[in-house]
GROMACS .gro file of C-alpha atoms in nm:
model
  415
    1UNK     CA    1  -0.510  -0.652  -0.991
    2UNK     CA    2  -0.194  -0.713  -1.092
    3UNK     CA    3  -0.018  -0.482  -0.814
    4UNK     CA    4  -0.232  -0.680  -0.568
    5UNK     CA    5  -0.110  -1.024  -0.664
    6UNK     CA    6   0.266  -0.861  -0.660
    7UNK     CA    7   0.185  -0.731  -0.293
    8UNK     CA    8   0.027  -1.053  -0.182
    9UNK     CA    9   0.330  -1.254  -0.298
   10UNK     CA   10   0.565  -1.006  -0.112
   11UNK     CA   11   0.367  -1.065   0.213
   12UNK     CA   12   0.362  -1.441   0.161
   13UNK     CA   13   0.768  -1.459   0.105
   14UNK     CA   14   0.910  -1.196   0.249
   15UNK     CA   15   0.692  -1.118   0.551
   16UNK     CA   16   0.645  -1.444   0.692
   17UNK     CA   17   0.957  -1.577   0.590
   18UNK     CA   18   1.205  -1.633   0.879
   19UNK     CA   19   1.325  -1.248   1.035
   20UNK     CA   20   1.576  -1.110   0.842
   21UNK     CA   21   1.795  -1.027   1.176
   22UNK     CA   22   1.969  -1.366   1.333
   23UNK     CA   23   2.145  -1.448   1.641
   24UNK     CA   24   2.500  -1.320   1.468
   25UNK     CA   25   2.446  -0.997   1.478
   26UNK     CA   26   2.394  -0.984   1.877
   27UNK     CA   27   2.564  -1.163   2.166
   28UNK     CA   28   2.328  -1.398   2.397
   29UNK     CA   29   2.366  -1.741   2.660
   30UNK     CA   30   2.187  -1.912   2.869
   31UNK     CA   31   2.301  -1.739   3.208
   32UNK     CA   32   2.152  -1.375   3.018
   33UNK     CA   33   1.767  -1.434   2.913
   34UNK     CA   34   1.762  -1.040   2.905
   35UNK     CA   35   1.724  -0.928   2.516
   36UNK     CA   36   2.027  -0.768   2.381
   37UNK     CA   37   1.992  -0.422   2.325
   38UNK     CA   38   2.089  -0.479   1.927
   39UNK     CA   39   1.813  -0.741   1.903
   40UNK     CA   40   1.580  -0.503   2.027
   41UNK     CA   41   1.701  -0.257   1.804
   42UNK     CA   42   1.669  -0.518   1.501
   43UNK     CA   43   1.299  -0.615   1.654
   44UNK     CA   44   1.174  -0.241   1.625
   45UNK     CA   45   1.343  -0.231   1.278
   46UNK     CA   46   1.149  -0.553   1.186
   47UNK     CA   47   0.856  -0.418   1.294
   48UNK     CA   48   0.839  -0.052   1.097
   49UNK     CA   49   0.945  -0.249   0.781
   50UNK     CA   50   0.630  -0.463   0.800
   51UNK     CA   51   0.451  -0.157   0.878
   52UNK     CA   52   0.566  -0.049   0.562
   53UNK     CA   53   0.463  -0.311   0.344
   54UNK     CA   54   0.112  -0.285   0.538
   55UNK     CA   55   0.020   0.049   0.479
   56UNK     CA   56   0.211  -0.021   0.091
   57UNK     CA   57  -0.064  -0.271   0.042
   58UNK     CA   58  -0.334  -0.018   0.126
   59UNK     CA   59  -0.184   0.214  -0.099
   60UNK     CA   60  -0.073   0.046  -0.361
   61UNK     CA   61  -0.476  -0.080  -0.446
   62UNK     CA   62  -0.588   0.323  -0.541
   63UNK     CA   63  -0.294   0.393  -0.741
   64UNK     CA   64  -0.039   0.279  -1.098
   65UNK     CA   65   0.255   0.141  -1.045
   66UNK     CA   66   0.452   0.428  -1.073
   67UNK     CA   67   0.284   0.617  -0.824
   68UNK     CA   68   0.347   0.299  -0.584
   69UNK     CA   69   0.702   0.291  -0.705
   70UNK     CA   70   0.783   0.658  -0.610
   71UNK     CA   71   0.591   0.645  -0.265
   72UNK     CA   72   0.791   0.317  -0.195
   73UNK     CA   73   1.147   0.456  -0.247
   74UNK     CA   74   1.063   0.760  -0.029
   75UNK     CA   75   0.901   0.560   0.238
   76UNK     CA   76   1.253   0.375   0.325
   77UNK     CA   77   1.367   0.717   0.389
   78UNK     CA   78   1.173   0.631   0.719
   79UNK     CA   79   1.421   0.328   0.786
   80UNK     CA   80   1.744   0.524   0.758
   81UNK     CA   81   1.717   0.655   1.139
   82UNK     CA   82   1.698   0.318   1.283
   83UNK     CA   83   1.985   0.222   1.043
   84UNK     CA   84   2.183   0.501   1.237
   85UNK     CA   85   2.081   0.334   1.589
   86UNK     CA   86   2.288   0.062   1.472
   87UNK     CA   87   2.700   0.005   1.521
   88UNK     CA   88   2.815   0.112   1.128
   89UNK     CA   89   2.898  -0.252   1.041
   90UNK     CA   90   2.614  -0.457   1.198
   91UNK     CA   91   2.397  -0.164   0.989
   92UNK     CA   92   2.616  -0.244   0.658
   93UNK     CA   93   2.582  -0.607   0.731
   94UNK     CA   94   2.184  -0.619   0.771
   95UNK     CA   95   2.159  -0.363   0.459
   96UNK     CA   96   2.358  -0.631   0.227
   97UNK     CA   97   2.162  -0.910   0.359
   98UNK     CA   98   1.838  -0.675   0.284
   99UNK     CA   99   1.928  -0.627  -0.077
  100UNK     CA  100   2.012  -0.988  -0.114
  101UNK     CA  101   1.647  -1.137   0.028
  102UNK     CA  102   1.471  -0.891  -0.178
  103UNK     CA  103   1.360  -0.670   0.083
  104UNK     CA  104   1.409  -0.335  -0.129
  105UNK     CA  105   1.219  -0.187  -0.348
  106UNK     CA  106   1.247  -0.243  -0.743
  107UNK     CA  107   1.263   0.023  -0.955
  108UNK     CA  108   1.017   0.001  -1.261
  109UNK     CA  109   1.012   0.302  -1.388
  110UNK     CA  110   1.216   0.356  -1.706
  111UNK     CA  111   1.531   0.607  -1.695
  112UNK     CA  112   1.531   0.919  -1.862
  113UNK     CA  113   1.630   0.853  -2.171
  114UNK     CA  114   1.928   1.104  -2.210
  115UNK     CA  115   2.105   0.957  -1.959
  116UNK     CA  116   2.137   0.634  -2.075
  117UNK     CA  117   2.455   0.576  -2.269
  118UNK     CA  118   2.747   0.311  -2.425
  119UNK     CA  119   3.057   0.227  -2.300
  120UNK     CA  120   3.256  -0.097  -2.353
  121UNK     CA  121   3.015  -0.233  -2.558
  122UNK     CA  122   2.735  -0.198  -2.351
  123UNK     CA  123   2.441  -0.007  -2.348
  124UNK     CA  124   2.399   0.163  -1.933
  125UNK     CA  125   2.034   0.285  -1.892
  126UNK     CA  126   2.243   0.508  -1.666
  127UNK     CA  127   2.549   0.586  -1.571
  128UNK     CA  128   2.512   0.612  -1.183
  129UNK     CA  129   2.691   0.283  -1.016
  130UNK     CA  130   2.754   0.156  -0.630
  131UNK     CA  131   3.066   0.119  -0.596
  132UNK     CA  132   3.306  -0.159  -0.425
  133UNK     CA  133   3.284  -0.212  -0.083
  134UNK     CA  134   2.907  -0.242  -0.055
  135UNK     CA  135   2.866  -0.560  -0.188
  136UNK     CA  136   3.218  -0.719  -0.110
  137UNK     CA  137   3.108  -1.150  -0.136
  138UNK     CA  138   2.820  -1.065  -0.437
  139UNK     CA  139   2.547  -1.161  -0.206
  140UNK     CA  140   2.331  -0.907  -0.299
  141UNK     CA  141   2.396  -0.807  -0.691
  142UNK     CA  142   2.030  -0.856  -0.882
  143UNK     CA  143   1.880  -0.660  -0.555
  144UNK     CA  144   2.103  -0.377  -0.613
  145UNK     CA  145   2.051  -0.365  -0.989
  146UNK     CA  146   1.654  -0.363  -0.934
  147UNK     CA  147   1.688  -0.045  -0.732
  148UNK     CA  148   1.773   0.122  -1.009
  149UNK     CA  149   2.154   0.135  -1.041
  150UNK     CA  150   2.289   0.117  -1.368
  151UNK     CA  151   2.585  -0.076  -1.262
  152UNK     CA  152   2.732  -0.224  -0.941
  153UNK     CA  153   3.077  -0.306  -0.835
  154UNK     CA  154   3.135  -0.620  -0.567
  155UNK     CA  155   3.466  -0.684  -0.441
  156UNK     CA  156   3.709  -0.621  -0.316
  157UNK     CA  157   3.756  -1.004  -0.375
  158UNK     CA  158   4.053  -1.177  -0.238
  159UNK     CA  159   4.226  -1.516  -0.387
  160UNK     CA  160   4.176  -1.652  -0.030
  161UNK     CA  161   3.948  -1.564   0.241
  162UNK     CA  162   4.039  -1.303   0.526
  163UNK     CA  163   3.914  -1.135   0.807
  164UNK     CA  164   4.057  -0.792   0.713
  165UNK     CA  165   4.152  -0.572   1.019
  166UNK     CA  166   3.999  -0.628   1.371
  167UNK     CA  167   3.657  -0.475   1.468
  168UNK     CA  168   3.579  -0.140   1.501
  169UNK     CA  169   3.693  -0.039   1.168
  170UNK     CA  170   3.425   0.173   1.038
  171UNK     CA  171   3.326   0.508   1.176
  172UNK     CA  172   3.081   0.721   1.100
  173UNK     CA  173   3.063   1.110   1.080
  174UNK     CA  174   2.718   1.248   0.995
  175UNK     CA  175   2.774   1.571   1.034
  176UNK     CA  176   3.041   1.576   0.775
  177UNK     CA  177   2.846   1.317   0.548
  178UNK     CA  178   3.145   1.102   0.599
  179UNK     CA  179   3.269   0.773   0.657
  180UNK     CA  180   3.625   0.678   0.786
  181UNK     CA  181   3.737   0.293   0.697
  182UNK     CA  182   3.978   0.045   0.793
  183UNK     CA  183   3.852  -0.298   0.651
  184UNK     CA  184   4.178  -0.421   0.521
  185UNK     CA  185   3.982  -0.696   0.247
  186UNK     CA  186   3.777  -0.842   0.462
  187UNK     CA  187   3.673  -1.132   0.182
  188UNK     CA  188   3.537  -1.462   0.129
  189UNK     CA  189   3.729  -1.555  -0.127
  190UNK     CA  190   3.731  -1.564  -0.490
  191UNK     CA  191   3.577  -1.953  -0.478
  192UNK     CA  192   3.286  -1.842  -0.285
  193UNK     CA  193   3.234  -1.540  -0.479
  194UNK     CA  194   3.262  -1.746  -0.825
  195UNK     CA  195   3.024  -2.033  -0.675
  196UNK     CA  196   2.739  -1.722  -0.569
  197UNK     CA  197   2.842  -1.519  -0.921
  198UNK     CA  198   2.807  -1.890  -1.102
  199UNK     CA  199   2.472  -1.965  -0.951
  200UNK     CA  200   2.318  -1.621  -1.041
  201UNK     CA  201   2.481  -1.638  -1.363
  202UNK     CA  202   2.299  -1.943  -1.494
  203UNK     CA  203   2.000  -1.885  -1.335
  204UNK     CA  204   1.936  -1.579  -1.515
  205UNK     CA  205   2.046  -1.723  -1.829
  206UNK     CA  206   1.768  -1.995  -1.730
  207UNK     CA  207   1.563  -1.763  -1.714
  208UNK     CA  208   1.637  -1.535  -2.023
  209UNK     CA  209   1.613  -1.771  -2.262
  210UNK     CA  210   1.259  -1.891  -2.102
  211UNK     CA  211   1.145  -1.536  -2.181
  212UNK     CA  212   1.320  -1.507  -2.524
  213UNK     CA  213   1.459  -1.800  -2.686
  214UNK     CA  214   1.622  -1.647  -2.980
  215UNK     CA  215   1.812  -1.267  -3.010
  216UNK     CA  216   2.033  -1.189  -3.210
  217UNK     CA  217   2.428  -1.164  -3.112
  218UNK     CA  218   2.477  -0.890  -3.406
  219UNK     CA  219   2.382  -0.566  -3.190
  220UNK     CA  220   2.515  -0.380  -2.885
  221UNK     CA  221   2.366  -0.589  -2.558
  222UNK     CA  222   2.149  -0.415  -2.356
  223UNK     CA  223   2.260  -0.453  -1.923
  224UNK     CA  224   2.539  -0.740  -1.930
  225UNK     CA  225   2.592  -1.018  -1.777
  226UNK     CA  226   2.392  -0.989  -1.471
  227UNK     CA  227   2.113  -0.882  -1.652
  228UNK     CA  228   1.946  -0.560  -1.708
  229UNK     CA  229   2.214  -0.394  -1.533
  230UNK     CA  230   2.642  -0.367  -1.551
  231UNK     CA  231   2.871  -0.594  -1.334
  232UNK     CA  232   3.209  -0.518  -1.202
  233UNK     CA  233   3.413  -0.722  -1.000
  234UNK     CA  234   3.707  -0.506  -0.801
  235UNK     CA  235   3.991  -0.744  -0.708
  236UNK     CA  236   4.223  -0.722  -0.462
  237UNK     CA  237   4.520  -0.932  -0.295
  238UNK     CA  238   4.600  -1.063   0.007
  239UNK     CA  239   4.743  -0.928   0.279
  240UNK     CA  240   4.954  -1.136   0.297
  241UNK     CA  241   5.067  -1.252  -0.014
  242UNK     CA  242   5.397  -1.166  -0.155
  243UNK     CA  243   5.313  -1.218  -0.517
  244UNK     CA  244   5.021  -0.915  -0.598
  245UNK     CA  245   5.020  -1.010  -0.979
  246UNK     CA  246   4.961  -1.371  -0.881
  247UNK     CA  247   4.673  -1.262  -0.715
  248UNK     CA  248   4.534  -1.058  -0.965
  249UNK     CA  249   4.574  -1.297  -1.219
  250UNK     CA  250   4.405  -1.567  -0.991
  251UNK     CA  251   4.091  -1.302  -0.957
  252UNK     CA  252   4.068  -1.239  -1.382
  253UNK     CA  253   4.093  -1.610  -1.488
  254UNK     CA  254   3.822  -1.706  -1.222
  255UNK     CA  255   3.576  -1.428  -1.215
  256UNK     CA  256   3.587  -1.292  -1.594
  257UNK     CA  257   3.330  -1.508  -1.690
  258UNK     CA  258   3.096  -1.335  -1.447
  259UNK     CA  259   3.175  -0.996  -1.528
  260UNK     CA  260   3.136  -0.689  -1.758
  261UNK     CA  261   3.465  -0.514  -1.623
  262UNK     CA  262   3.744  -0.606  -1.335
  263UNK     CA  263   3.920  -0.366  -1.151
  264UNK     CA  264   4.278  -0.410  -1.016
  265UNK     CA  265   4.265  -0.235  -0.665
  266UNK     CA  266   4.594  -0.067  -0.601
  267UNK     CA  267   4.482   0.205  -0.433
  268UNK     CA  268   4.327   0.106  -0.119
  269UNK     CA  269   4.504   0.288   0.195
  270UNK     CA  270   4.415  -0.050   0.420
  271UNK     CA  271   4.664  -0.300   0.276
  272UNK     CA  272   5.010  -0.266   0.384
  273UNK     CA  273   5.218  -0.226   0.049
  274UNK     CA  274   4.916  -0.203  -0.199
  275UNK     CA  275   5.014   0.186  -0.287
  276UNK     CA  276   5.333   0.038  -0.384
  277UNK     CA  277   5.197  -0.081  -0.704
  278UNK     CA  278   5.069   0.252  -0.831
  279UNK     CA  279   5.435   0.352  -0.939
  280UNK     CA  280   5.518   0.346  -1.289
  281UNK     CA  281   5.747   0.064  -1.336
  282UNK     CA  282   5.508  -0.169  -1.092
  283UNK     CA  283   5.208  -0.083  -1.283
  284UNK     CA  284   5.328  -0.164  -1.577
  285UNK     CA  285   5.465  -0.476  -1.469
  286UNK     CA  286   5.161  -0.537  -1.324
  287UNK     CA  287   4.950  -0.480  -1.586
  288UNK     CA  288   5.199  -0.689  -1.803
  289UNK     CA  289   5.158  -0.971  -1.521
  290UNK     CA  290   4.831  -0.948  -1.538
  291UNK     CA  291   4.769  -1.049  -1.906
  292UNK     CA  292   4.625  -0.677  -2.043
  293UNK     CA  293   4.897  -0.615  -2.276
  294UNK     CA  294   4.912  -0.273  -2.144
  295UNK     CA  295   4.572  -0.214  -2.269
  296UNK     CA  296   4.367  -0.025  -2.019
  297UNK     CA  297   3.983   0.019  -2.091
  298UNK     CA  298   3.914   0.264  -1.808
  299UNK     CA  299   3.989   0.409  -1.442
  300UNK     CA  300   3.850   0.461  -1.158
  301UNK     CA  301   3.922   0.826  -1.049
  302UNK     CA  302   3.933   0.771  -0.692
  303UNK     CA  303   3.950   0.557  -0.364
  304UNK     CA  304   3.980   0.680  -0.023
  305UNK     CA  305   4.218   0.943   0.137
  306UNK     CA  306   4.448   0.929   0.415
  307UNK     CA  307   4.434   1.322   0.449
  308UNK     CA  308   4.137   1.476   0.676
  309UNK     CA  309   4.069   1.781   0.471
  310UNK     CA  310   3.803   2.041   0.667
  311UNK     CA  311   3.596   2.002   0.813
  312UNK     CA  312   3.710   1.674   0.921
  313UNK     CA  313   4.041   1.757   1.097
  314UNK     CA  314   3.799   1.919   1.326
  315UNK     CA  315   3.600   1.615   1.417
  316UNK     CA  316   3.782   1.399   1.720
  317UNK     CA  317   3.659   1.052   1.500
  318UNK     CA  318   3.952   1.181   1.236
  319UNK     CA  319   4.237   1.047   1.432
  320UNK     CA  320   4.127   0.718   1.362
  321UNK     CA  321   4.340   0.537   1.114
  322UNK     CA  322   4.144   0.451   0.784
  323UNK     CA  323   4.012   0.532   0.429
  324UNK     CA  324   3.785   0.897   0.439
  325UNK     CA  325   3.525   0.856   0.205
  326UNK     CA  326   3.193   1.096   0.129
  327UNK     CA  327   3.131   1.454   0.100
  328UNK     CA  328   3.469   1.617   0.175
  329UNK     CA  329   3.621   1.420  -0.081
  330UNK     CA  330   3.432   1.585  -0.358
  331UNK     CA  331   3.656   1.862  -0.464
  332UNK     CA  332   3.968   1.656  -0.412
  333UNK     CA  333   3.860   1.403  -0.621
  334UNK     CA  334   3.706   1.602  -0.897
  335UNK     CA  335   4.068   1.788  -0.962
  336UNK     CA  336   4.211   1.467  -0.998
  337UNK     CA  337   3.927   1.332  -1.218
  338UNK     CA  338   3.991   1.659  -1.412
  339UNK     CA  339   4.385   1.631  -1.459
  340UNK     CA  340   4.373   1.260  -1.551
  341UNK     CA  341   4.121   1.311  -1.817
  342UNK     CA  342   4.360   1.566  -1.985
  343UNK     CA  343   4.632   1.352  -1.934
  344UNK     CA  344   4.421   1.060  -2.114
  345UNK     CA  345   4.312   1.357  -2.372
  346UNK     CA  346   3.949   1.204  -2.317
  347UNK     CA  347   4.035   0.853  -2.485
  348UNK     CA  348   3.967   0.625  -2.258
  349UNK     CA  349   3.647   0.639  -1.991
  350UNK     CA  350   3.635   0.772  -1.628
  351UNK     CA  351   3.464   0.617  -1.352
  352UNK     CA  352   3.447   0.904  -1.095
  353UNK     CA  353   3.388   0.830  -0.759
  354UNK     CA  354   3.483   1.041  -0.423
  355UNK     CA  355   3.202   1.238  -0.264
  356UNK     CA  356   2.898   1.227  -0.454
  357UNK     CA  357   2.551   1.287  -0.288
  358UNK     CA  358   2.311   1.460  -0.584
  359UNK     CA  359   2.265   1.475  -0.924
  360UNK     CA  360   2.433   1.798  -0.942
  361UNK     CA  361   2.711   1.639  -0.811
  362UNK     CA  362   2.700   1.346  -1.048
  363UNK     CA  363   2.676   1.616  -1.339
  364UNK     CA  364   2.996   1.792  -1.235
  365UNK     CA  365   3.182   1.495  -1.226
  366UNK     CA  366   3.041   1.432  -1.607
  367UNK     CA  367   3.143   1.746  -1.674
  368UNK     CA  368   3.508   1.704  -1.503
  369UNK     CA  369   3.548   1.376  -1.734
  370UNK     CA  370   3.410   1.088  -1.617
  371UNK     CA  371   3.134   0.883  -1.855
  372UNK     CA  372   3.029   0.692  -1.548
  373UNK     CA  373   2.975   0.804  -1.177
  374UNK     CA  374   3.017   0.585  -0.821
  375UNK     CA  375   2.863   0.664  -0.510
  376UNK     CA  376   2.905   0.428  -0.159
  377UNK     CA  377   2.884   0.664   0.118
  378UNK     CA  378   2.613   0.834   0.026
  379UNK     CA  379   2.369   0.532  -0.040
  380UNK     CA  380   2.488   0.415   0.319
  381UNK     CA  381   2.358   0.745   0.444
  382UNK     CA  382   2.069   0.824   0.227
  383UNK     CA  383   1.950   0.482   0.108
  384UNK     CA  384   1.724   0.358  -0.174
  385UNK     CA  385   1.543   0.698  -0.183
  386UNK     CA  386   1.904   0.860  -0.328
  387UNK     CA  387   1.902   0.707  -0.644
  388UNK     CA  388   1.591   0.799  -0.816
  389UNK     CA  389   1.665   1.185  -0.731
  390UNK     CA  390   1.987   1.145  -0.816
  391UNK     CA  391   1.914   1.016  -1.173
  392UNK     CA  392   1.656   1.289  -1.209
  393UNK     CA  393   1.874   1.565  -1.115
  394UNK     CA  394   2.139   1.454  -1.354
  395UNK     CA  395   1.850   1.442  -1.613
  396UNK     CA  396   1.775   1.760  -1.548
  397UNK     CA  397   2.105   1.940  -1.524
  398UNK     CA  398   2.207   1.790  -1.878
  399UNK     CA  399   1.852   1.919  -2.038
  400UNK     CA  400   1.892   2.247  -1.892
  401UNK     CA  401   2.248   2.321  -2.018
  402UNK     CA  402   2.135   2.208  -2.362
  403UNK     CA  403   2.297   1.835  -2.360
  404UNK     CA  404   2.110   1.567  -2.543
  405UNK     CA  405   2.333   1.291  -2.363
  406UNK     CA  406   2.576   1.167  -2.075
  407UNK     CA  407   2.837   1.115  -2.361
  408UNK     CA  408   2.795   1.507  -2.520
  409UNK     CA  409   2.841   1.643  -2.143
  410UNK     CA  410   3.195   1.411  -2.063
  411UNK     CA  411   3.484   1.644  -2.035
  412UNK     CA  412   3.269   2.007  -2.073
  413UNK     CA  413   3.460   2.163  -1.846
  414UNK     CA  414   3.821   2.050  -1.981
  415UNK     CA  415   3.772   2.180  -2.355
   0.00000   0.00000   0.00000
């Protein structure tokens, strides 16, 4: 009964709310009553998601919730080709504005429980995170987290809005499980990120201490500040600016209320003069600048390349100019993951991120040092349906080498 009443409320508010796709994302006037192609395209999309949810609600009567849980996840698998019908940013734009009406499925099945694990002070049910990119104006955070994530990353946030680089700047390369990037910040702005990050905040604190009006402060806090799950804000400047530590230090004195971590992006290839800052002296100046005492709690281990390693240099998309991200990033990014956690002698934590599709991926990047794991490209390929067999894989890779936990596995293959 009580998976009926959930169904019936998810008809009522999502289904015959307004459509989810709006005049922005396709070009009409008066003088052309024709349909655009992309609205016809967003029309047919409409249409098999609410033939989801229909043949969900016969389903989801016969079985547990579970059951419902795990057929729901694998049934968006069905979305993903009309996703890929779709230019790459209109598709990134309507999958943001997806997560942030709700229109994904929650996950309510519990981890497994030896991959949940501690860092900062926190308690991760897992250590699998989107990283930043996805989410860039935190429109769409408490969706993300309910698919099962056990942290997300928004950002890059700016100190003042900008377009970022003109339009076409994201290509896609399926074959190669790829993505190619030139976004240059596109961002809101750190005021209208704080305002949407400030809302959600105190809502859920509203709604926390509805549910449980006294807990203790004593013991490690399960999820963080955006709930049951880990969130990061990634910061960047301006292209424009000529002061990078002002911006930073705008971005950390607005958003760290909001968030379990920031990140100082100095690594994205898309800003002129943002590499700049990843020499010694500026770094540490930086960091100085930035009010961190030289105290890092973690890194990110890595962004985007410039190089077009095979089998990309074969593909005639790789002379665009941009940021490769996905699958033939893997091994560069694991040997750096693997040289900086020697160089760190395993003190401080990893986030690895570059190229990760599986579980078995995840678990090598574990295993290469890092305590947590990103992955962007391939949730834009693969979807919701990714994360659950991701987690599982890395559940199962870790049991069968004889690891009781994330945090016995970090580093295996640098002793």
């Amino acid at each position: 009964m009580a998976l009926r009443k959930i169904f019936r409320e998810f008809i009522n508010k999502r289904v015959l709310s307004p459509p989810l796709l709006t005049a922005r994302h396709c070009s009409s006037s008066a003088a052309a009553p024709k349909i655009p192609h992309s609205a016809k395209k967003g029309r047919l999309l409409t249409g098999a998601t609410i033939g989801l949810v229909i043949a969900g609600g016969a389903y989801v009567s016969t079985v547990d919730e579970a059951t419902f849980c795990s057929w729901l996840f694998s049934a968006t698998k069905l979305v993903n080709p009309f996703f890929a019908l779709l230019d790459p940013e209109v598709a990134h734009r309507l999958a943001v504005s997806a997560a942030a009406r709700g229109w994904v499925p929650r996950e309510k099945r519990p981890d497994p429980s030896n991959i949940g694990l501690e860092v900062w002070g926190r308690k991760f049910s897992n250590p699998i995170g989107l990283a930043a990119g996805f989410d860039k104006n935190a429109e769409a955070v408490d969706g993300l987290l309910a698919l099962g994530f056990g942290f997300v990353e928004v950002g890059s946030v700016t100190p003042v809005p900008q377009e970022g680089n003109p339009k076409p700047r994201i290509f896609r390369l399926p074959r190669e499980g790829a993505i190619i990037n030139r976004c240059g910040f596109n961002s809101e702005g750190i005021v209208a990120v704080a305002k949407r990050l400030g809302a959600q905040h105190g809502k859920r604190k509203l709604d926390e201490t509805s549910r449980n009006p006294s807990s203790s402060t004593d013991e490690v806090k399960h999820g963080g500040k955006a709930g049951p799950g880990i969130l990061g804000v990634n910061l960047g400047k301006n292209k424009t600016s000529e002061d990078a530590a002002a911006d930073y230090v705008q971005g950390v004195h607005t958003l760290s209320q909001y968030a379990d971590y920031l990140v100082i992006n100095v690594s994205s290839p898309n800003t002129p003069g943002l590499r700049v800052l990843q020499g010694r002296k500026q770094l540490k100046d930086l960091v100085k600048k930035v009010a961190l005492a030289l105290r890092l709690d973690g890194l990110i281990i890595s962004n985007t390349t410039v190089s077009r390693p095979d089998p990309v240099s074969k593909n005639p998309v790789a002379v665009e100019v941009g940021g490769l991200s996905g699958k033939p990033l893997f091994n560069l990014s694991i040997n750096i993951l693997k040289e900086m956690y020697v160089l760190t002698r395993g003190k401080i934590p990893l986030i690895g991120c570059g190229g990760v599709s599986s579980g078995r991926e995840a678990y090598q990047k574990i295993r290469a040092g890092a305590t947590l794991v990103q992955l962007y490209t391939a949730f834009a390929y693969g979807g919701p349906a990714l994360i659950p067999q991701i987690k599982a894989e890395l559940a199962e890779c870790l049991e069968r080498d004889g690891f009781k936990s994330v945090i016995e596995a970090v580093g295996a293959d640098c002793r």
